[in-house]
Amino acid sequence: MSVPVGPGGRRSRRDRLLGELRLWRPLDLIGVGAAWLVGILLVLVAASLLIYMGYRGLQYVNLDLLFSRPQPGSDQSQTGGILDPIVGTLMIIVIATAIALPLAVGAALWIVEYGKPRWLARVVESGIEVIAGAPSIAIAIFGLAIFQLPMFSWASFSAADGGGVFGRSFIAAGTVMSLIAVPSIFATTREALQSVPRHVREASYGLGKTRWATIRRVLLPTVRPDIATGTALGMGRIAGDTAIIVLLLGATLQLQAGTDIPGIGTLQGTGSTLTSYVYNNSPTGEGNAPEKAYAAAFVLMLLIIALNVLVAFIGRRRAGNDLPR
Amino acid sequence: MAEFPPPVRRISSEQAPNVVDPATRQEIPEPIARALAPSYGPERLRIDEVSIHYAGSARPAVNRVTLPVRQGEVLALIGPSGCGKTTLLRSLNRLVELTPGATRDGRILLDGDDIDQLEITRLRRRVSMIFQQPNPFPMSIFDNVAYAIREQAMRRPGKAVLQPRVEKALRRAGLWDEVADDLGRPALRLSGGQQQRLCIARALAVEPDVLLMDEPCSALDPISTGVVEELIHELRQNLAIVIVTHNLAQARRVGDHVAFMYLGDLVEYAPTEELFTNPRADRTRDYVQGAFG
């Protein structure tokens, strides 16, 4: 078949592509065209979202907004900043990750390295899948039912004179929120462990090492980048969840300590995060402060983009230090 | 030097004695055979009527194999894929037990002690293993070797204690000169051949009595293979070495005795040159001459 040849005797990229396409079947051409179209469309959606949010956000974000506390008020000029939601978001991320990380990594280690009894491993795996698929509002209302039990009165605060347990606090929200992060940490850790070749474990056992020494000194260091990736993804999901915050943190305007104990009182108290702040202040919410809602949404988006960049960075670092497969 | 038991001549009752004169095919009288045989050290490992079954397969993977492993010699296990040689090797430090559904019959004696009676971590330090794929751990060169030495004690030995032992192991594996200037660099940055020698250093660091090698050169280029084979030659003075290999030329180069296995059976066990030049069994001859594989 004769093909057009570019200058210098070498076919140019464009000619090569056209020549290649000519060999394709019509149906394949349509398929590839559709794939391109959909891809470009998705990029456009993402780009317009980013550009619009960036435009609105940059318009309203300023240092004063970031570092002043929200205040009640009937007009946007009186309602203060978003310091409390930012602090709330970070607190929830820290609490939920601190719970989810050991839980998910432990579960993955147990399933891949021990996996006995097998039926229990299956049950745990599908349990985590159910959590991954459950709407967070369903998880939230279940969590509320739990944390309103009298036995959890220490986790939030109770009405005076032995009244009901409020069930809303950083402890409650953070604990339930950890379930949102468990599936992604669990899945990445499990897959990473499964992709560690058997002979690597055996090399450690072959040196007379116990299973636990092998896990701690060989397997965990090997899969650490994957755990970090899963954790960063999970943090993104935590930062982005609204339902659990509204039901279990109370979504109050300011941080409100639950008891007088310093530090712990805050954990027992209510507050808000950026998501609940956006929810409450969007034009449909009761606060009706759209400018601040846009600003908060922009800050939240930056936070999640930062987490994604972190994921990509970890992924790149991993490539240089990989095990032979 | 102490009296060493003579090379074991019979591996099972129905097989012919293996010390025969290649020219006349006559059995050589034992005193002469002993004089002809290279001076092997004492028998370290004895594989005694060992069979290994995997659940769900009717045929045993290893069928009543009896073999001696002596210090100062390299025993090469050869045979076509699936003949049980790797399974047999993995049973020698009880790694085969990690495979679900694997069961073993028969005894394996390490210096006269049944390995089932030894504590498993202790056994695996005395019988350590090199794998087909170089598999250094994702840590520094130093830590790879130090990991092997560190006991599971409450107090870990410090760097000052570890340093000379790490150096000794790396020297024995012929890697020291190449890595001495930067022991802190990640082991996975080394070349494939260096990685495999690091794995050998790691296995030597626990000061084993027996070294098991499962096709240690199959992932290496010819030059690295040569270096590792050279190393095997040097190491056998202080160790008993069992090597599984697909590469007949390699078995011939490094082996002092060769055991040919086929479908789980030990077909022939003989001094290397004899097995290659004058095999007794037809199947051995076909295999070493390349008729099947």
Coordinates of C-alpha atoms in Angstrom, one line a residue:
Chain A
M1 CA 0.0 0.0 0.0
S2 CA 1.4 3.4 -0.9
V3 CA 1.5 5.9 1.8
P4 CA 2.1 9.6 1.6
V5 CA 5.6 10.4 2.8
G6 CA 6.4 13.6 4.6
P7 CA 9.5 15.8 4.1
G8 CA 12.8 14.1 4.6
G9 CA 11.4 10.7 3.6
R10 CA 9.7 10.1 7.0
R11 CA 6.0 10.1 7.2
S12 CA 4.6 12.9 9.3
R13 CA 2.6 12.2 12.3
R14 CA -0.6 13.4 10.7
D15 CA -0.1 11.3 7.5
R16 CA 0.7 8.3 9.6
L17 CA -2.5 8.7 11.6
L18 CA -4.6 9.2 8.5
G19 CA -3.0 6.2 6.8
E20 CA -3.7 4.2 9.9
L21 CA -7.3 5.3 10.1
R22 CA -7.9 4.4 6.5
L23 CA -7.3 0.8 7.4
W24 CA -10.0 0.8 10.1
R25 CA -13.5 -0.5 9.6
P26 CA -16.3 2.1 9.5
L27 CA -17.9 0.8 12.7
D28 CA -14.6 1.1 14.6
L29 CA -14.2 4.6 13.3
I30 CA -17.6 5.6 14.6
G31 CA -16.8 4.0 18.0
V32 CA -13.5 5.8 18.3
G33 CA -15.1 9.0 17.3
A34 CA -17.8 8.6 19.9
A35 CA -15.2 7.8 22.5
W36 CA -13.3 11.0 21.7
L37 CA -16.5 13.0 21.8
V38 CA -17.5 11.7 25.2
G39 CA -13.9 12.2 26.5
I40 CA -13.8 15.8 25.3
L41 CA -17.3 16.4 26.8
L42 CA -16.2 15.1 30.2
V43 CA -13.1 17.3 30.1
L44 CA -15.3 20.3 29.2
V45 CA -17.7 19.6 32.2
A46 CA -14.8 19.3 34.6
A47 CA -13.0 22.4 33.2
S48 CA -16.2 24.5 33.3
L49 CA -16.8 23.4 36.9
L50 CA -13.3 24.3 37.9
I51 CA -13.3 27.6 36.0
Y52 CA -16.7 28.7 37.3
M53 CA -15.9 27.7 40.9
G54 CA -12.5 29.4 40.6
Y55 CA -14.1 32.6 39.2
R56 CA -16.8 32.7 41.9
G57 CA -14.5 31.6 44.6
L58 CA -11.6 34.0 43.9
Q59 CA -14.2 36.8 43.8
Y60 CA -15.2 36.2 47.4
V61 CA -12.3 34.5 49.1
N62 CA -10.1 36.7 51.2
L63 CA -7.9 36.3 54.2
D64 CA -10.5 38.0 56.4
L65 CA -13.1 35.4 55.4
L66 CA -10.7 32.5 56.0
F67 CA -9.7 33.7 59.5
S68 CA -12.8 35.1 61.0
R69 CA -15.5 33.1 62.8
P70 CA -19.0 32.8 61.3
Q71 CA -21.6 35.0 63.0
P72 CA -25.4 34.9 63.0
G73 CA -26.8 37.7 60.9
S74 CA -29.5 38.5 58.4
D75 CA -27.1 40.0 55.8
Q76 CA -24.0 38.7 54.2
S77 CA -22.0 41.6 55.5
Q78 CA -22.7 40.5 59.1
T79 CA -22.2 36.7 58.9
G80 CA -18.5 36.6 59.4
G81 CA -16.0 34.2 57.9
I82 CA -15.6 30.4 57.5
L83 CA -12.9 29.7 60.1
D84 CA -15.0 27.3 62.1
P85 CA -16.0 25.2 59.1
I86 CA -12.4 25.0 58.0
V87 CA -11.3 23.9 61.5
G88 CA -14.3 21.5 61.6
T89 CA -13.4 19.9 58.3
L90 CA -9.8 19.4 59.4
M91 CA -10.9 18.0 62.8
I92 CA -13.3 15.5 61.1
I93 CA -10.6 14.4 58.7
V94 CA -8.1 13.8 61.5
I95 CA -10.6 11.9 63.7
A96 CA -12.1 9.8 60.9
T97 CA -8.8 9.0 59.4
A98 CA -7.3 8.0 62.7
I99 CA -10.1 5.5 63.2
A100 CA -10.4 4.3 59.6
L101 CA -6.7 3.8 58.9
P102 CA -5.9 1.1 61.5
L103 CA -9.3 -0.5 60.9
A104 CA -9.0 -0.8 57.1
V105 CA -5.3 -1.7 57.0
G106 CA -5.9 -4.3 59.8
A107 CA -8.8 -5.8 57.9
A108 CA -6.9 -5.9 54.7
L109 CA -3.9 -7.5 56.3
W110 CA -6.0 -10.1 58.1
I111 CA -7.9 -11.0 54.9
V112 CA -4.9 -11.3 52.6
E113 CA -2.3 -12.7 55.1
Y114 CA -4.5 -14.9 57.3
G115 CA -8.0 -15.1 55.7
K116 CA -9.1 -17.7 58.2
P117 CA -11.8 -18.7 58.8
R118 CA -12.6 -18.2 55.2
W119 CA -16.3 -17.6 55.7
L120 CA -15.6 -14.8 58.2
A121 CA -13.2 -13.2 55.7
R122 CA -15.9 -13.3 53.1
V123 CA -18.4 -11.7 55.4
V124 CA -16.0 -8.9 56.3
E125 CA -15.2 -8.3 52.7
S126 CA -18.8 -8.1 51.6
G127 CA -19.6 -6.0 54.7
I128 CA -17.0 -3.4 53.6
E129 CA -18.5 -3.5 50.1
V130 CA -21.9 -2.8 51.5
I131 CA -20.5 0.2 53.4
A132 CA -18.9 1.4 50.2
G133 CA -22.2 1.2 48.4
A134 CA -24.4 2.5 51.1
P135 CA -25.7 6.1 50.8
S136 CA -24.0 8.2 53.4
I137 CA -27.3 9.5 54.7
A138 CA -28.3 5.9 55.5
I139 CA -25.0 5.5 57.4
A140 CA -25.6 8.8 59.1
I141 CA -29.0 8.0 60.4
F142 CA -27.9 4.6 61.6
G143 CA -24.9 6.3 63.4
L144 CA -27.3 8.8 65.0
A145 CA -29.4 5.9 66.4
I146 CA -26.2 4.4 67.9
F147 CA -24.8 7.6 69.4
Q148 CA -28.1 8.5 70.9
L149 CA -28.0 5.4 73.1
P150 CA -27.5 6.2 76.7
M151 CA -24.2 4.2 76.7
F152 CA -22.7 6.8 74.4
S153 CA -23.7 9.8 76.5
W154 CA -20.0 10.5 77.0
A155 CA -19.5 11.0 73.3
S156 CA -21.8 14.0 73.0
F157 CA -23.8 15.7 75.7
S158 CA -27.1 15.1 77.3
A159 CA -30.0 17.4 78.1
A160 CA -30.1 18.5 81.7
D161 CA -31.9 16.4 84.3
G162 CA -31.2 13.1 82.7
G163 CA -32.8 13.9 79.4
G164 CA -32.0 12.2 76.1
V165 CA -28.5 12.0 74.7
F166 CA -28.0 14.5 71.9
G167 CA -25.9 12.2 69.8
R168 CA -24.2 14.9 67.8
S169 CA -20.6 15.7 68.3
F170 CA -17.2 15.6 66.6
I171 CA -16.6 12.2 68.2
A172 CA -19.9 10.9 66.8
A173 CA -19.4 12.4 63.4
G174 CA -15.8 11.5 63.1
T175 CA -16.4 7.9 64.1
V176 CA -19.3 7.4 61.7
M177 CA -17.3 9.3 59.0
S178 CA -14.5 6.8 59.3
L179 CA -16.8 4.3 57.6
I180 CA -16.7 6.5 54.5
A181 CA -12.9 6.2 54.3
V182 CA -12.6 2.5 55.2
P183 CA -13.6 1.1 51.8
S184 CA -11.0 3.0 49.8
I185 CA -8.2 2.4 52.2
F186 CA -9.2 -1.3 52.5
A187 CA -9.4 -1.8 48.8
T188 CA -6.1 -0.2 47.9
T189 CA -4.3 -2.0 50.7
R190 CA -5.8 -5.3 49.9
E191 CA -4.9 -5.0 46.2
A192 CA -1.4 -3.9 47.0
L193 CA -0.9 -6.9 49.4
Q194 CA -2.3 -9.3 46.8
S195 CA 0.1 -8.0 44.2
V196 CA 3.1 -8.6 46.4
P197 CA 4.6 -11.8 44.9
R198 CA 4.4 -14.9 47.0
H199 CA 8.2 -15.3 46.8
V200 CA 8.8 -12.0 48.6
R201 CA 6.9 -13.3 51.6
E202 CA 8.6 -16.6 51.4
A203 CA 12.0 -14.9 51.2
S204 CA 11.2 -13.5 54.6
Y205 CA 9.8 -16.8 56.0
G206 CA 12.8 -18.5 54.5
L207 CA 15.0 -16.4 56.7
G208 CA 13.2 -17.7 59.8
K209 CA 11.0 -14.7 60.2
T210 CA 7.6 -15.0 61.7
R211 CA 4.5 -13.9 60.0
W212 CA 4.2 -10.8 62.1
A213 CA 7.8 -9.8 61.5
T214 CA 7.2 -10.3 57.8
I215 CA 4.1 -8.1 57.9
R216 CA 5.7 -5.4 59.9
R217 CA 9.1 -5.2 58.3
V218 CA 8.4 -6.3 54.7
L219 CA 4.8 -6.1 53.7
L220 CA 3.8 -2.9 55.3
P221 CA 6.8 -0.9 54.0
T222 CA 6.1 -2.4 50.5
V223 CA 2.4 -1.3 50.5
R224 CA 2.9 1.9 52.3
P225 CA 2.5 4.1 49.2
D226 CA -0.8 2.3 48.4
I227 CA -2.0 2.8 51.9
A228 CA -1.2 6.5 51.5
T229 CA -3.0 6.6 48.2
G230 CA -6.1 5.0 49.7
T231 CA -5.9 7.2 52.7
A232 CA -5.7 10.4 50.6
L233 CA -8.7 9.3 48.6
G234 CA -10.6 8.4 51.7
M235 CA -9.7 11.9 53.2
G236 CA -11.2 13.4 50.0
R237 CA -14.4 11.5 50.6
I238 CA -14.5 12.5 54.2
A239 CA -14.0 16.2 53.4
G240 CA -16.7 16.0 50.8
D241 CA -19.5 14.3 52.8
T242 CA -22.4 16.4 53.9
A243 CA -25.1 14.0 55.2
I244 CA -23.1 12.7 58.1
I245 CA -22.1 16.2 59.1
V246 CA -25.7 17.5 59.1
L247 CA -27.0 14.6 61.1
L248 CA -24.1 13.8 63.4
L249 CA -22.2 17.0 63.9
G250 CA -25.3 19.2 64.1
A251 CA -24.0 21.6 61.4
T252 CA -24.0 24.5 63.9
L253 CA -22.7 27.8 62.8
Q254 CA -19.8 27.9 65.4
L255 CA -17.8 25.3 67.2
Q256 CA -19.9 24.6 70.3
A257 CA -18.2 22.7 73.2
G258 CA -20.3 19.9 74.6
T259 CA -18.9 20.1 78.1
D260 CA -16.5 22.3 80.1
I261 CA -13.5 19.9 79.8
P262 CA -10.9 21.8 77.8
G263 CA -10.1 20.1 74.4
I264 CA -12.3 17.1 75.0
G265 CA -15.3 19.4 75.4
T266 CA -14.8 20.5 71.8
L267 CA -14.8 16.9 70.6
Q268 CA -18.0 16.3 72.5
G269 CA -19.5 19.4 71.0
T270 CA -21.0 20.3 67.7
G271 CA -19.7 22.3 64.8
S272 CA -19.8 22.4 61.0
T273 CA -17.6 21.6 58.1
L274 CA -17.2 23.3 54.7
T275 CA -19.8 21.0 53.2
S276 CA -22.5 21.7 55.7
Y277 CA -21.6 25.4 55.5
V278 CA -22.1 25.4 51.8
Y279 CA -25.3 23.5 52.2
N280 CA -26.7 25.9 54.8
N281 CA -25.6 29.1 53.0
S282 CA -26.4 28.2 49.4
P283 CA -29.3 30.1 47.9
T284 CA -31.7 27.3 48.9
G285 CA -30.4 27.0 52.5
E286 CA -31.6 28.9 55.5
G287 CA -28.5 31.1 55.6
N288 CA -28.8 32.3 52.1
A289 CA -25.3 33.7 51.7
P290 CA -24.4 32.6 48.2
E291 CA -21.2 34.5 48.1
K292 CA -19.8 32.8 51.1
A293 CA -21.2 29.5 50.0
Y294 CA -19.2 29.9 46.8
A295 CA -16.1 30.9 48.7
A296 CA -16.4 27.9 51.0
A297 CA -17.0 25.5 48.1
F298 CA -13.9 26.9 46.4
V299 CA -11.8 26.3 49.5
L300 CA -13.2 22.8 49.8
M301 CA -12.4 22.1 46.2
L302 CA -8.9 23.3 46.7
L303 CA -8.5 21.0 49.6
I304 CA -9.7 18.0 47.6
I305 CA -7.6 19.0 44.6
A306 CA -4.6 19.2 47.0
L307 CA -5.4 15.7 48.2
N308 CA -5.6 14.4 44.6
V309 CA -2.2 16.0 43.8
L310 CA -0.8 14.3 46.9
V311 CA -2.2 11.0 45.5
A312 CA -0.5 11.6 42.1
F313 CA 2.7 12.5 43.9
I314 CA 2.7 9.4 45.9
G315 CA 2.0 7.3 42.8
R316 CA 4.9 8.8 41.0
R317 CA 7.3 8.2 43.9
R318 CA 6.1 4.6 44.0
A319 CA 7.2 3.9 40.4
G320 CA 10.9 4.3 41.2
N321 CA 10.9 1.9 44.2
D322 CA 8.8 -1.0 43.0
L323 CA 9.2 -4.6 43.6
P324 CA 9.9 -7.0 40.8
R325 CA 6.7 -8.6 39.8
Chain B
M1 CA 39.9 -35.7 59.2
A2 CA 37.1 -37.7 60.5
E3 CA 35.6 -40.7 58.8
F4 CA 32.9 -39.5 56.5
P5 CA 30.2 -41.9 55.5
P6 CA 30.8 -43.0 51.9
P7 CA 28.7 -41.4 49.2
V8 CA 25.3 -43.2 49.4
R9 CA 25.3 -45.6 46.6
R10 CA 21.8 -46.9 46.6
I11 CA 18.8 -44.6 46.6
S12 CA 16.3 -47.4 46.7
S13 CA 16.4 -51.1 46.5
E14 CA 15.3 -51.6 42.9
Q15 CA 17.9 -49.2 41.6
A16 CA 21.4 -50.2 40.6
P17 CA 24.4 -48.9 42.5
N18 CA 25.6 -45.7 41.0
V19 CA 29.3 -46.0 41.4
V20 CA 30.2 -47.8 38.2
D21 CA 33.1 -47.6 35.9
P22 CA 32.0 -45.8 32.9
A23 CA 34.2 -47.9 30.6
T24 CA 33.3 -51.3 31.8
R25 CA 30.0 -50.7 33.5
Q26 CA 31.3 -52.7 36.3
E27 CA 30.7 -51.7 39.9
I28 CA 33.8 -50.2 41.4
P29 CA 34.9 -51.7 44.7
E30 CA 34.0 -49.4 47.5
P31 CA 37.4 -48.4 48.7
I32 CA 38.4 -47.4 45.2
A33 CA 35.1 -45.5 44.7
R34 CA 35.8 -43.6 47.9
A35 CA 39.2 -42.7 46.7
L36 CA 37.8 -41.5 43.4
A37 CA 35.0 -39.5 44.9
P38 CA 35.7 -35.9 45.7
S39 CA 36.2 -35.3 49.3
Y40 CA 32.8 -34.4 50.5
G41 CA 32.1 -33.3 53.9
P42 CA 29.7 -34.8 56.4
E43 CA 26.2 -35.5 55.4
R44 CA 24.1 -32.5 56.6
L45 CA 20.7 -33.2 55.3
R46 CA 19.0 -36.5 54.6
I47 CA 15.8 -36.8 52.6
D48 CA 14.3 -40.1 53.6
E49 CA 11.4 -41.6 51.7
V50 CA 9.8 -38.2 51.3
S51 CA 6.4 -37.9 49.5
I52 CA 4.5 -34.7 49.0
H53 CA 0.8 -34.5 48.0
Y54 CA -1.2 -31.5 47.0
A55 CA -4.8 -31.6 47.8
G56 CA -6.9 -32.3 44.7
S57 CA -4.3 -34.1 42.7
A58 CA -4.2 -37.9 42.6
R59 CA -0.5 -38.2 41.9
P60 CA 2.0 -37.2 44.5
A61 CA 4.1 -34.2 43.5
V62 CA 7.1 -35.9 45.1
N63 CA 7.1 -39.7 45.4
R64 CA 9.2 -41.5 48.0
V65 CA 12.4 -39.7 47.3
T66 CA 15.6 -40.5 49.3
L67 CA 18.7 -38.3 48.8
P68 CA 21.7 -37.3 50.9
V69 CA 23.0 -33.7 50.9
R70 CA 26.6 -33.4 52.0
Q71 CA 28.6 -30.5 53.0
G72 CA 31.2 -29.5 50.4
E73 CA 29.0 -30.6 47.5
V74 CA 26.4 -29.1 45.4
L75 CA 23.4 -31.3 44.7
A76 CA 21.6 -30.3 41.5
L77 CA 18.0 -31.3 41.1
I78 CA 17.0 -31.4 37.4
G79 CA 14.0 -32.6 35.5
P80 CA 11.2 -31.3 33.3
S81 CA 8.7 -28.7 34.6
G82 CA 6.2 -30.2 37.1
C83 CA 8.6 -33.0 38.1
G84 CA 8.5 -32.0 41.7
K85 CA 12.0 -30.7 42.1
T86 CA 10.9 -27.3 43.4
T87 CA 8.4 -28.9 45.7
L88 CA 11.0 -31.1 47.1
L89 CA 13.4 -28.2 47.6
R90 CA 10.6 -26.2 49.3
S91 CA 10.0 -29.1 51.7
L92 CA 13.6 -28.9 53.0
N93 CA 12.9 -25.8 55.0
R94 CA 9.2 -26.5 55.3
L95 CA 8.2 -23.6 53.1
V96 CA 5.9 -26.1 51.3
E97 CA 3.7 -26.0 54.3
L98 CA 2.6 -22.5 53.3
T99 CA 0.9 -24.0 50.2
P100 CA -2.6 -24.8 51.3
G101 CA -3.4 -28.5 51.0
A102 CA 0.2 -29.7 50.8
T103 CA 1.1 -32.7 53.0
R104 CA 4.4 -34.5 53.4
D105 CA 5.2 -38.0 54.3
G106 CA 8.7 -39.4 55.2
R107 CA 11.4 -37.8 57.2
I108 CA 13.9 -35.1 56.5
L109 CA 16.9 -35.1 58.9
L110 CA 19.1 -32.1 59.4
D111 CA 22.3 -33.3 61.1
G112 CA 20.4 -36.2 62.3
D113 CA 17.5 -34.3 63.8
D114 CA 14.0 -34.6 62.3
I115 CA 13.2 -31.1 60.9
D116 CA 9.6 -31.4 62.1
Q117 CA 10.9 -31.4 65.7
L118 CA 12.9 -28.2 65.2
E119 CA 11.3 -24.8 65.8
I120 CA 10.4 -23.6 62.4
T121 CA 12.1 -20.2 62.6
R122 CA 15.3 -21.9 63.8
L123 CA 15.1 -24.5 61.0
R124 CA 14.7 -21.8 58.3
R125 CA 17.7 -19.9 59.6
R126 CA 19.7 -23.1 59.3
V127 CA 18.3 -24.0 55.9
S128 CA 17.9 -20.8 54.0
M129 CA 16.7 -20.2 50.5
I130 CA 17.3 -18.2 47.4
F131 CA 14.5 -17.8 44.9
Q132 CA 14.1 -17.6 41.2
Q133 CA 13.3 -13.9 41.1
P134 CA 15.7 -11.7 42.9
N135 CA 13.5 -10.4 45.7
P136 CA 15.2 -7.8 47.9
F137 CA 12.9 -6.1 50.3
P138 CA 12.0 -2.5 49.7
M139 CA 14.6 -1.1 52.1
S140 CA 18.3 -0.2 52.0
I141 CA 21.0 -2.7 51.1
F142 CA 22.2 -2.6 54.7
D143 CA 18.7 -3.2 56.1
N144 CA 18.1 -6.1 53.7
V145 CA 21.0 -8.0 55.2
A146 CA 20.5 -6.7 58.7
Y147 CA 16.8 -7.8 58.6
A148 CA 18.0 -11.4 58.3
I149 CA 20.2 -11.1 61.3
R150 CA 17.9 -9.3 63.7
E151 CA 16.4 -11.7 66.1
Q152 CA 12.9 -11.4 67.2
A153 CA 14.2 -10.4 70.6
M154 CA 13.0 -7.6 72.8
R155 CA 16.3 -5.8 72.3
R156 CA 17.4 -5.4 68.7
P157 CA 21.1 -5.5 68.1
G158 CA 22.5 -2.0 67.3
K159 CA 24.2 -0.9 64.1
A160 CA 27.6 -1.4 65.6
V161 CA 26.9 -5.1 66.2
L162 CA 25.2 -5.6 62.9
Q163 CA 27.8 -3.7 60.7
P164 CA 30.6 -6.4 60.8
R165 CA 28.1 -9.2 60.2
V166 CA 26.5 -7.4 57.3
E167 CA 29.9 -6.7 55.8
K168 CA 30.9 -10.3 56.2
A169 CA 27.7 -11.6 54.5
L170 CA 28.1 -9.1 51.6
R171 CA 31.7 -10.1 51.2
R172 CA 30.8 -13.8 51.1
A173 CA 28.3 -13.0 48.4
G174 CA 30.9 -11.1 46.4
L175 CA 28.9 -7.9 46.5
W176 CA 30.8 -5.9 49.1
D177 CA 33.1 -4.1 46.7
E178 CA 30.3 -2.9 44.6
V179 CA 28.1 -1.5 47.3
A180 CA 30.4 -0.6 50.2
D181 CA 30.4 3.1 49.3
D182 CA 26.7 3.4 49.8
L183 CA 24.9 0.8 51.9
G184 CA 22.0 3.1 52.5
R185 CA 20.8 3.1 49.0
P186 CA 17.6 1.3 48.2
A187 CA 18.2 -2.4 47.3
L188 CA 15.7 -2.2 44.5
R189 CA 18.0 0.2 42.6
L190 CA 20.6 -2.5 42.1
S191 CA 20.9 -4.4 38.9
G192 CA 19.2 -7.8 38.7
G193 CA 22.4 -9.7 39.2
Q194 CA 23.4 -7.6 42.1
Q195 CA 20.0 -8.0 43.6
Q196 CA 20.3 -11.8 43.4
R197 CA 23.7 -11.6 45.1
L198 CA 22.2 -9.4 47.8
C199 CA 19.6 -12.1 48.3
I200 CA 22.4 -14.6 48.7
A201 CA 24.1 -12.3 51.2
R202 CA 20.8 -12.1 53.0
A203 CA 20.5 -15.8 53.1
L204 CA 24.2 -16.2 54.2
A205 CA 23.8 -13.6 56.9
V206 CA 21.8 -16.1 59.1
E207 CA 24.9 -18.4 58.8
P208 CA 22.9 -21.4 57.4
D209 CA 24.1 -25.0 57.3
V210 CA 22.3 -25.6 54.0
L211 CA 21.5 -23.2 51.2
L212 CA 18.6 -24.0 48.9
M213 CA 18.6 -22.3 45.5
D214 CA 15.5 -22.4 43.3
E215 CA 16.6 -21.6 39.8
P216 CA 18.7 -18.7 41.1
C217 CA 20.0 -17.7 37.7
S218 CA 16.9 -18.0 35.5
A219 CA 16.1 -14.3 35.7
L220 CA 19.7 -13.2 35.2
D221 CA 21.8 -12.4 32.2
P222 CA 24.7 -14.6 31.3
I223 CA 27.4 -12.5 32.9
S224 CA 25.5 -12.3 36.2
T225 CA 24.8 -16.0 35.9
G226 CA 28.6 -16.6 35.7
V227 CA 29.2 -14.5 38.8
V228 CA 26.6 -16.4 40.8
E229 CA 27.8 -19.8 39.6
E230 CA 31.3 -18.8 40.7
L231 CA 29.9 -17.9 44.0
I232 CA 28.2 -21.3 44.3
H233 CA 31.5 -22.9 43.7
E234 CA 33.2 -21.0 46.5
L235 CA 30.3 -21.3 49.0
R236 CA 30.1 -25.1 48.9
Q237 CA 33.2 -25.5 51.0
N238 CA 31.3 -24.4 54.1
L239 CA 27.8 -25.2 53.2
A240 CA 25.7 -27.9 51.7
I241 CA 24.0 -26.5 48.6
V242 CA 20.9 -27.8 46.9
I243 CA 20.1 -26.1 43.6
V244 CA 17.1 -26.6 41.3
T245 CA 17.8 -25.8 37.8
H246 CA 16.2 -26.1 34.4
N247 CA 19.5 -25.4 32.8
L248 CA 21.3 -28.7 32.2
A249 CA 24.6 -26.9 31.3
Q250 CA 24.4 -25.2 34.6
A251 CA 23.7 -28.4 36.5
R252 CA 26.8 -29.8 34.9
R253 CA 28.9 -26.8 35.7
V254 CA 27.9 -26.4 39.4
G255 CA 26.7 -29.8 40.5
D256 CA 28.8 -32.4 42.2
H257 CA 25.9 -34.8 42.3
V258 CA 22.8 -34.6 40.1
A259 CA 19.4 -36.0 40.8
F260 CA 17.1 -36.4 37.9
M261 CA 13.4 -36.3 38.8
Y262 CA 10.4 -37.1 36.5
L263 CA 6.8 -36.9 37.5
G264 CA 7.6 -36.9 41.2
D265 CA 9.9 -39.9 41.0
L266 CA 13.6 -39.8 41.6
V267 CA 14.8 -41.5 38.4
E268 CA 18.6 -41.3 38.9
Y269 CA 21.1 -39.9 41.3
A270 CA 24.7 -39.9 40.4
P271 CA 27.9 -37.9 40.3
T272 CA 27.5 -35.2 37.8
E273 CA 29.8 -36.4 35.0
E274 CA 28.5 -39.9 35.2
L275 CA 24.9 -38.9 35.0
F276 CA 25.6 -36.8 31.9
T277 CA 28.0 -39.0 30.1
N278 CA 26.7 -42.4 31.1
P279 CA 23.2 -42.3 32.4
R280 CA 21.7 -45.6 33.5
A281 CA 18.0 -44.9 32.9
D282 CA 16.7 -44.4 29.4
R283 CA 14.6 -41.5 30.6
T284 CA 17.7 -39.8 32.0
R285 CA 19.5 -40.3 28.8
D286 CA 16.6 -38.9 26.8
Y287 CA 16.4 -35.9 29.0
V288 CA 20.0 -35.0 29.2
Q289 CA 20.3 -35.4 25.5
G290 CA 17.4 -33.1 25.0
A291 CA 14.9 -35.6 23.7
F292 CA 12.2 -34.1 25.9
G293 CA 12.0 -31.3 28.5

